[in-house]
CSV table of C-alpha atoms and ligand atoms in Angstrom, one decimal:
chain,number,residue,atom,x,y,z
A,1,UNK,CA,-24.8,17.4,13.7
A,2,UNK,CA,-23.3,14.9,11.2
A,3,UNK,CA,-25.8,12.0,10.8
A,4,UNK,CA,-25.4,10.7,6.8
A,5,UNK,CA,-22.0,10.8,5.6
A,6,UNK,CA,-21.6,10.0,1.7
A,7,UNK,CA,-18.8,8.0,0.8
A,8,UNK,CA,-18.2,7.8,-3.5
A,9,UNK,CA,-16.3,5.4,-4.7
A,10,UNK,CA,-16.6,1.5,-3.4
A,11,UNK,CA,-13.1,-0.1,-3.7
A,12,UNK,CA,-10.7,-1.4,-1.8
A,13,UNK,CA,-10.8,2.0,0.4
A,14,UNK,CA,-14.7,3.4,0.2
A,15,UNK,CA,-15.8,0.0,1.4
A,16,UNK,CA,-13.7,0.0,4.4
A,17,UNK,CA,-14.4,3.9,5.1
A,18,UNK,CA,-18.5,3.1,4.8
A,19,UNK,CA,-18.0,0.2,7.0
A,20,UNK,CA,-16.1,1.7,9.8
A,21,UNK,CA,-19.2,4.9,9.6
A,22,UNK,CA,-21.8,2.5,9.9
A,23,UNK,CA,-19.9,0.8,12.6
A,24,UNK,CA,-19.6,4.2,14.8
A,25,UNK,CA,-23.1,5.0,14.4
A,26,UNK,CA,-23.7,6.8,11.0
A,27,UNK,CA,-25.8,6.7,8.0
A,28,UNK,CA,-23.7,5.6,5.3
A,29,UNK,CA,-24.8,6.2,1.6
A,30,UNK,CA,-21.9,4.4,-0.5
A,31,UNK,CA,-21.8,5.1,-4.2
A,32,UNK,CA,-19.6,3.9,-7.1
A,33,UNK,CA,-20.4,4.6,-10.7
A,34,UNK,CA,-20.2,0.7,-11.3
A,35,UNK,CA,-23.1,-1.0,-10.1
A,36,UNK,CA,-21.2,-4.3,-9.6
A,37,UNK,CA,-19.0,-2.6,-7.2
A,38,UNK,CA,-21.7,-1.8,-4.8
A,39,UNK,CA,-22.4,-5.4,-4.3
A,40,UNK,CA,-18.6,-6.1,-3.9
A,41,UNK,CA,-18.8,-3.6,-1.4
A,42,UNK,CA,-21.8,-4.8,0.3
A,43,UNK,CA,-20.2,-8.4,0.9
A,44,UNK,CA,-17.0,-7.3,2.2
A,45,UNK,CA,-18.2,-5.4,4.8
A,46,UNK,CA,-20.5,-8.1,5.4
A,47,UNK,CA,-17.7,-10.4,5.4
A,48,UNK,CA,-15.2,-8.2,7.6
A,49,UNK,CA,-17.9,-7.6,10.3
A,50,UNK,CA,-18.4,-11.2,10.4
A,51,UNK,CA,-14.6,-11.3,11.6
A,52,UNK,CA,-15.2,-9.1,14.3
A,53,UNK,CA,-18.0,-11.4,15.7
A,54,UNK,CA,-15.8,-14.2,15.5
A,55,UNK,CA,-13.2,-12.2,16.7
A,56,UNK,CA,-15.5,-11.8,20.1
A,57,UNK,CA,-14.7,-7.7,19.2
A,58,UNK,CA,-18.3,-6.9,18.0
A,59,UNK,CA,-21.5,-8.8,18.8
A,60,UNK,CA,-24.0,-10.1,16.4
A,61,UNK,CA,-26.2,-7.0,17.0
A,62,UNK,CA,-23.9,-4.3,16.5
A,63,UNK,CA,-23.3,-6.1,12.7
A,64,UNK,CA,-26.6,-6.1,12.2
A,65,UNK,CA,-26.8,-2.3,12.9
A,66,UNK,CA,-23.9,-1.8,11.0
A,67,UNK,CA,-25.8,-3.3,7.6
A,68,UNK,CA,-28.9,-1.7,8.7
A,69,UNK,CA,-26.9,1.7,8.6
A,70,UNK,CA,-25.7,0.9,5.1
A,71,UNK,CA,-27.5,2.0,1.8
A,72,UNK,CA,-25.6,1.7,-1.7
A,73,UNK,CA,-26.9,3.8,-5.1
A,74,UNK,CA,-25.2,4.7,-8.2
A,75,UNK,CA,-26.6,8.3,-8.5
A,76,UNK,CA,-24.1,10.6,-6.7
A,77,UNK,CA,-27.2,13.1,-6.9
A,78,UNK,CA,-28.6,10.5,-4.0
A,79,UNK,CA,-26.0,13.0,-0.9
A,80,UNK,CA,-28.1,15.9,-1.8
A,81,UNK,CA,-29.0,15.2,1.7
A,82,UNK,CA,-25.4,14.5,3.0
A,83,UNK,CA,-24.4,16.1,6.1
A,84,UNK,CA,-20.2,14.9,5.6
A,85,UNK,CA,-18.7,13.9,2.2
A,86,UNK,CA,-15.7,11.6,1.7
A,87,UNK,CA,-14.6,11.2,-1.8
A,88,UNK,CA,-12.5,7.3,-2.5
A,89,UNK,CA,-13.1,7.5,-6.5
A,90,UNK,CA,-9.5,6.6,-9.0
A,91,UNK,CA,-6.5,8.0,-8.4
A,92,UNK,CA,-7.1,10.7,-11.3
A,93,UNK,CA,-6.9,14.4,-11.0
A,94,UNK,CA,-9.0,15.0,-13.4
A,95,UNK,CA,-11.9,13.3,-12.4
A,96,UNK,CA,-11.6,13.9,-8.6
A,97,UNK,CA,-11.7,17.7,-9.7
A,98,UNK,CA,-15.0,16.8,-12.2
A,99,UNK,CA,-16.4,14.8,-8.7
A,100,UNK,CA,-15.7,17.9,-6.7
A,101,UNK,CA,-17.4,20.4,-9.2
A,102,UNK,CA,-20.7,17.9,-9.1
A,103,UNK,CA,-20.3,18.0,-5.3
A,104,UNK,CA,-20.0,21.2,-4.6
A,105,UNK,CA,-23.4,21.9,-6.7
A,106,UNK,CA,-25.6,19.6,-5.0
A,107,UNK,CA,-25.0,19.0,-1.4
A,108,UNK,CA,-25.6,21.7,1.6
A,109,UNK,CA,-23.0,24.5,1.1
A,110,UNK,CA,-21.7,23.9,5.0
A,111,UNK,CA,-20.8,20.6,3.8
A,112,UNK,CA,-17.1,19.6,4.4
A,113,UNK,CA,-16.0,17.6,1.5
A,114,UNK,CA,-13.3,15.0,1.8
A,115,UNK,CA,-11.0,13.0,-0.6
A,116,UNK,CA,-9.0,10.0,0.2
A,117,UNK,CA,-6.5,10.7,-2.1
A,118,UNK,CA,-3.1,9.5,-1.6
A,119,UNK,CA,-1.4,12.3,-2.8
A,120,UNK,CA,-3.2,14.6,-5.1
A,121,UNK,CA,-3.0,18.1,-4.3
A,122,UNK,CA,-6.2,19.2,-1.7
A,123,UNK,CA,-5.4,22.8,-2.8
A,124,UNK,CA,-6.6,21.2,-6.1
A,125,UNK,CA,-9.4,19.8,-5.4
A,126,UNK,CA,-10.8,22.8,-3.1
A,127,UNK,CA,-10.3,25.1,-6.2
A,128,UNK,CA,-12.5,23.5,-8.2
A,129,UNK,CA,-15.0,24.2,-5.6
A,130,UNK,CA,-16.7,27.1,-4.3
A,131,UNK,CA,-15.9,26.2,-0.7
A,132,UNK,CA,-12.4,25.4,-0.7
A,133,UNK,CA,-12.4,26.2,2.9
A,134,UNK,CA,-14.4,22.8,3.5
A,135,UNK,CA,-12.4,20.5,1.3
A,136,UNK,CA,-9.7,18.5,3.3
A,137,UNK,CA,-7.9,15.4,2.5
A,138,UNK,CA,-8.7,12.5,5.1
A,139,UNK,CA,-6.3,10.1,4.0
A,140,UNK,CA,-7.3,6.6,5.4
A,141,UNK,CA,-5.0,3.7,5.4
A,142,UNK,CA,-5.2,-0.1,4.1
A,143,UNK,CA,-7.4,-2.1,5.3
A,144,UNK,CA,-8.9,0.8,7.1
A,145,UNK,CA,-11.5,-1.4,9.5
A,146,UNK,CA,-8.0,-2.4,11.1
A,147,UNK,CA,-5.5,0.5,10.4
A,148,UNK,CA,-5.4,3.2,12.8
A,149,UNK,CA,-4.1,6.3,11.2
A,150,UNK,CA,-5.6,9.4,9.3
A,151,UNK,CA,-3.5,11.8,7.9
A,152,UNK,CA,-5.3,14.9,7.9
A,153,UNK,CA,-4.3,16.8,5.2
A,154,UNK,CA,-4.9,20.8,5.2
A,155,UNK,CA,-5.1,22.6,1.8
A,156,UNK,CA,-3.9,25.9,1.7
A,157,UNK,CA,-7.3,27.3,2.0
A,158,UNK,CA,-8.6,24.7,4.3
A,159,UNK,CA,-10.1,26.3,7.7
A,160,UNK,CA,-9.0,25.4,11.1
A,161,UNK,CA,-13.2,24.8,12.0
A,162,UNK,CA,-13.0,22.4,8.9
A,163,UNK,CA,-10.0,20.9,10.5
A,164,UNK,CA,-11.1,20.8,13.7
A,165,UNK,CA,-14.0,18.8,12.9
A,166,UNK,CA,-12.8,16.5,10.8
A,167,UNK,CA,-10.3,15.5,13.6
A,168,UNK,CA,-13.3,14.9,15.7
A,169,UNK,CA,-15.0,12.4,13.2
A,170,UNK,CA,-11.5,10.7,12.9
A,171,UNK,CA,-11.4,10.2,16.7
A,172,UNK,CA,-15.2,9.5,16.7
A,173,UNK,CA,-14.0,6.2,14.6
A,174,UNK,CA,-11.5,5.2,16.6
A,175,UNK,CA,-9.0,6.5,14.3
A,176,UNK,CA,-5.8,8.4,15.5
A,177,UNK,CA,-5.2,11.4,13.4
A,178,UNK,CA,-1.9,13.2,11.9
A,179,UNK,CA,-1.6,16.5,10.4
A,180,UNK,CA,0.3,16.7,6.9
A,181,UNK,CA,0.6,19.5,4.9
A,182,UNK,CA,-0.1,19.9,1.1
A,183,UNK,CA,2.8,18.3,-0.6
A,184,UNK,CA,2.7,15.7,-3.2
A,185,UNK,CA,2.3,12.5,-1.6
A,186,UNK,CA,2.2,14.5,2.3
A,187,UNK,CA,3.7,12.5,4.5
A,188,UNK,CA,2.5,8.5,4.2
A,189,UNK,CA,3.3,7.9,0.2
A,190,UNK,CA,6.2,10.8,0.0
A,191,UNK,CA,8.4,8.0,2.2
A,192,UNK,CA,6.6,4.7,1.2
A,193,UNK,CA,6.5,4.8,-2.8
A,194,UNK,CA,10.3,5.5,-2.6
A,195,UNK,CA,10.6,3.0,-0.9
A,196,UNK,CA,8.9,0.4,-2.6
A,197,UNK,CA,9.6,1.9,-6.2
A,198,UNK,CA,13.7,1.0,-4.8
A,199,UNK,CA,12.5,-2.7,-3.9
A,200,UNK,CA,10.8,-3.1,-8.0
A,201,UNK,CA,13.9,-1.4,-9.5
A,202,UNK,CA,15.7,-4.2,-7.3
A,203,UNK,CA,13.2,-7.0,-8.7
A,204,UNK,CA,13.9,-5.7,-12.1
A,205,UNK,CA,17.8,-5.4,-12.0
A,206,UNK,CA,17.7,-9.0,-10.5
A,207,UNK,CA,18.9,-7.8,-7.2
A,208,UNK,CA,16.7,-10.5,-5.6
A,209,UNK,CA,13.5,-12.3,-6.4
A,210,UNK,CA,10.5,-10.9,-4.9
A,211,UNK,CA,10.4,-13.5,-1.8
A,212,UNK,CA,14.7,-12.7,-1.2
A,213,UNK,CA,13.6,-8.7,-1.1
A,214,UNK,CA,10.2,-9.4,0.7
A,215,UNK,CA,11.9,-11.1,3.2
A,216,UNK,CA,15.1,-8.9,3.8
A,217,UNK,CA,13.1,-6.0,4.6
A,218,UNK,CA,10.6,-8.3,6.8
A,219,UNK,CA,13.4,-9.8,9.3
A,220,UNK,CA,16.5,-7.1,8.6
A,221,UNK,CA,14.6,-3.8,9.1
A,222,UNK,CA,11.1,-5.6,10.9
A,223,UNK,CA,8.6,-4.9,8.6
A,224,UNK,CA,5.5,-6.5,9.1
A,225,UNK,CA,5.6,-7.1,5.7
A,226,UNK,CA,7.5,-7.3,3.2
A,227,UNK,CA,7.8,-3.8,0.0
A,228,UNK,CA,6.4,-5.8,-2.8
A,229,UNK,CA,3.6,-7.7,-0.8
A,230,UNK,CA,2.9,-4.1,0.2
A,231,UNK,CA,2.8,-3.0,-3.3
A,232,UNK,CA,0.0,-5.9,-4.2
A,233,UNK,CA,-2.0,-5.1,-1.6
A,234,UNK,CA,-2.5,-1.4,-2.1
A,235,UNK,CA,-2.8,-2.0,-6.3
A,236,UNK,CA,0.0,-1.6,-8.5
A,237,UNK,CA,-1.8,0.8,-10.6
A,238,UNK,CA,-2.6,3.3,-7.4
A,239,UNK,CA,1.3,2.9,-6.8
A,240,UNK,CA,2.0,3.9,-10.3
A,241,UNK,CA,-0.3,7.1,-9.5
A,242,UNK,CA,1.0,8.5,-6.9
A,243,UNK,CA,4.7,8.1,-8.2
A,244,UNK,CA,3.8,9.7,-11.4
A,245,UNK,CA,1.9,12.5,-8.8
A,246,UNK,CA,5.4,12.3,-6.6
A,247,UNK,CA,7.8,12.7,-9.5
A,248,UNK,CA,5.5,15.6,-11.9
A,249,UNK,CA,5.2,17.4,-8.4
A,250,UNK,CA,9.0,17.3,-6.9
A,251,UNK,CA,10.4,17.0,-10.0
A,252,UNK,CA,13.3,15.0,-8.5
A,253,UNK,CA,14.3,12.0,-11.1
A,254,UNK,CA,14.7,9.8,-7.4
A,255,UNK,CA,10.7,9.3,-7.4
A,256,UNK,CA,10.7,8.4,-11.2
A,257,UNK,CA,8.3,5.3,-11.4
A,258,UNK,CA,10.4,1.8,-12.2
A,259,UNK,CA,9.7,0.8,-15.8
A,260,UNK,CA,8.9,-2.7,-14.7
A,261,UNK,CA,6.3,-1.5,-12.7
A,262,UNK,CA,4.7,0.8,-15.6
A,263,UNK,CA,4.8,-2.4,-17.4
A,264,UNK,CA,2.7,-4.6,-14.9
A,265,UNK,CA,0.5,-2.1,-14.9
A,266,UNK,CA,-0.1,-2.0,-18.7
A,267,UNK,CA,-0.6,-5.9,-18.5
A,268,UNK,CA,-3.0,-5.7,-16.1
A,269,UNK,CA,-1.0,-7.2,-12.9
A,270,UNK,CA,-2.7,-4.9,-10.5
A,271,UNK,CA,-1.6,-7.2,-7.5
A,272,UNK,CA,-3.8,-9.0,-5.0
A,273,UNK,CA,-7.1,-6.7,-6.6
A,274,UNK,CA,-6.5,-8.8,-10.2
A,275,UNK,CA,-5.2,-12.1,-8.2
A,276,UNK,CA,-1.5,-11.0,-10.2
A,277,UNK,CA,1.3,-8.7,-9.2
A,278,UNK,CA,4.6,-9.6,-7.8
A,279,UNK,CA,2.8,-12.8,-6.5
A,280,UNK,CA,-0.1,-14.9,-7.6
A,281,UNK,CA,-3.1,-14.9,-5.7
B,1,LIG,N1,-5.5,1.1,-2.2
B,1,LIG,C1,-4.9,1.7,-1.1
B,1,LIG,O1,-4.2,1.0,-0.4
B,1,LIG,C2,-5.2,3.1,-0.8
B,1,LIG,C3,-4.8,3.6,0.4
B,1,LIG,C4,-5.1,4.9,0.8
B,1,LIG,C5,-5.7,5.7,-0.1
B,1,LIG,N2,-6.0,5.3,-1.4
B,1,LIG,C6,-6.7,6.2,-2.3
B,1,LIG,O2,-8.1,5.9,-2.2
B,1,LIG,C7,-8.7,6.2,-3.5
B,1,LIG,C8,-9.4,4.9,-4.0
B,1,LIG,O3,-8.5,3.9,-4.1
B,1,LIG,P1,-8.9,2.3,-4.2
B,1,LIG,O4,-7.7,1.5,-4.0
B,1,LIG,O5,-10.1,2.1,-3.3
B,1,LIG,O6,-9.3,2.3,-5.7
B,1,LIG,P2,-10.2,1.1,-6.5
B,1,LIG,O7,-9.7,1.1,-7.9
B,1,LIG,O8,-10.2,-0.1,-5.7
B,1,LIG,O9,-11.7,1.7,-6.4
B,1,LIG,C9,-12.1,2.9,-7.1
B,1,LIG,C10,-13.6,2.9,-7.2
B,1,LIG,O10,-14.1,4.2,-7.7
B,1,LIG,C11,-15.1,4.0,-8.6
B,1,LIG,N3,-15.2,5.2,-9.4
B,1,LIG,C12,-14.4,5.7,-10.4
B,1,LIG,N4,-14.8,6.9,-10.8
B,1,LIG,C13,-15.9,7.2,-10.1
B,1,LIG,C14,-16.8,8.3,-10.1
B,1,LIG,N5,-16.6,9.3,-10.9
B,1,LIG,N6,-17.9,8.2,-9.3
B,1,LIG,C15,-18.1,7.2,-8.5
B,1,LIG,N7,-17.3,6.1,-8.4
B,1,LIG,C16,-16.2,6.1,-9.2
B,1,LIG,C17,-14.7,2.7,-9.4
B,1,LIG,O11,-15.8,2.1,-10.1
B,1,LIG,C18,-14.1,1.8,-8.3
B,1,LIG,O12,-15.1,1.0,-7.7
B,1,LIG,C19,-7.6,6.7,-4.4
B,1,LIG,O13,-7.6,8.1,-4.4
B,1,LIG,C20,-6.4,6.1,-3.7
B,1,LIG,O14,-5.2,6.8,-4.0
B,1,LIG,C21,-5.8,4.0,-1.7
């Protein structure tokens, strides 16, 4: 029975996975190597419950049970205990696969181990493990108190028991679950990125400003919004990531990242995370 799950990494997306465990009734133990980050953490799920209450769709009690669910450290040594594992640390290789290692050697050796990733390869990750069988990718989406998908994402060792339960935690939080197989990007970024890499190369070859392309693709094609706004939101340097993971994995030049991008990146215009990007904030 899963009762603590450990989330690592308290960003945009670890804070929204702790808070929607704590919500359905788990133990949450949410850690980030930067101590600073925790708090962050801390007052944006505070600050997203909140919006529930107001929102009539949680009452004051279940917040407070929510919070009370909720402990922060910066020792990952701290899920020893863990019963379920999701990983939401930088979009590296490198030091998901150095995570995973650390992982594997301290927590329970039934425990499934999760990433977040956006497209790094599970197959990966379970390799540098020595239960590749219970590391799966549980790909939440942005912001994920509100969104409901999962894309489940089964590594070529990955066990149907290990997917099976994992579905059943995604359900458990209300989630809706999709299968994807281990390609770069799976299914979510492989027909996003392009997408939005299209609408910076258009930025950058003065097709249209931001707002003309933003707009185009909101009330032309019904987007909710628009590529670029998209783009802020999720973090111009994750964007960059998981092209560069698109384009070393296919190979095909089409998922090449945009130079302007690279160079917003390199400046420091991360989007709505560093209040700069394609718009101010
Ligand atoms: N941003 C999105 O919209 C989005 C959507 C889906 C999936 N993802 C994926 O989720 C993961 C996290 O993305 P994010 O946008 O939350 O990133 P972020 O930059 O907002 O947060 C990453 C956090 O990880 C911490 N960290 C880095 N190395 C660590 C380590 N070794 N141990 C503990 N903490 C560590 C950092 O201090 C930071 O707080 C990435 O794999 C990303 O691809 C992002």
């Amino acid at each position: 029975m899963i009762k603590t799950v450990g989330v690592i990494g308290a960003g945009t997306m670890g804070n929204g996975i702790a808070q929607v465990f704590a919500q359905s009734g788990f133990s949450v133990r949410l850690v980030d190597v930067a101590a600073p980050m925790l708090d962050r953490a801390r007052g944006a799920i505070e600050k997203s419950l909140g919006k529930f209450v107001e929102k009539g769709k949680l009452t004051a009690a279940d917040r407070d049970a929510a919070m009370e669910l909720l402990s922060t450290t910066t020792a990952v040594d701290d899920l020893a205990d863990a019963d379920y594992v999701i990983e939401a640390i930088v979009e590296n290789a490198d030091a998901k696969c150095a995570l995973f290692k650390r992982l594997d050697a301290i927590t329970q050796p039934d425990v499934i181990l999760a990433s977040n990733t956006s497209s790094i390869s599970i197959t990966v990750l379970g390799a540098a493990t020595t239960r590749p069988d219970k590391v799966l990718g549980m790909h939440f989406m942005n912001p994920v108190p509100l969104m409901t998908l999962v894309e489940m994402i089964r590594g070529q060792a990955t066990s149907p028991d290990s997917m099976r339960i994992a579905f059943e935690r995604s359900v458990r939080l209300g989630k809706t679950p999709v299968e994807a197989a281990d390609y770069p990007g799976f299914i979510a970024n492989r027909i996003l990125m392009p997408m939005i890499n299209e609408a910076i190369y258009a930025v950058m070859e003065g097709v249209g400003t931001p707002e003309a392309i933003d707009t185009v693709m909101k009330l032309g094609m019904n987007h909710p919004m628009g590529p670029l706004t998209l783009a802020d939101f999720i973090g111009l340097d994750v964007c960059l990531a998981i092209l560069n993971v698109l384009h070393d994995g296919l190979g095909d030049p089409k998922y090449r990242p945009c130079p302007l991008l690279r160079r917003m990146v390199a400046a420091g215009h991360l989007g709505r995370k560093s209040g700069r990007g394609f718009y101010a904030y």
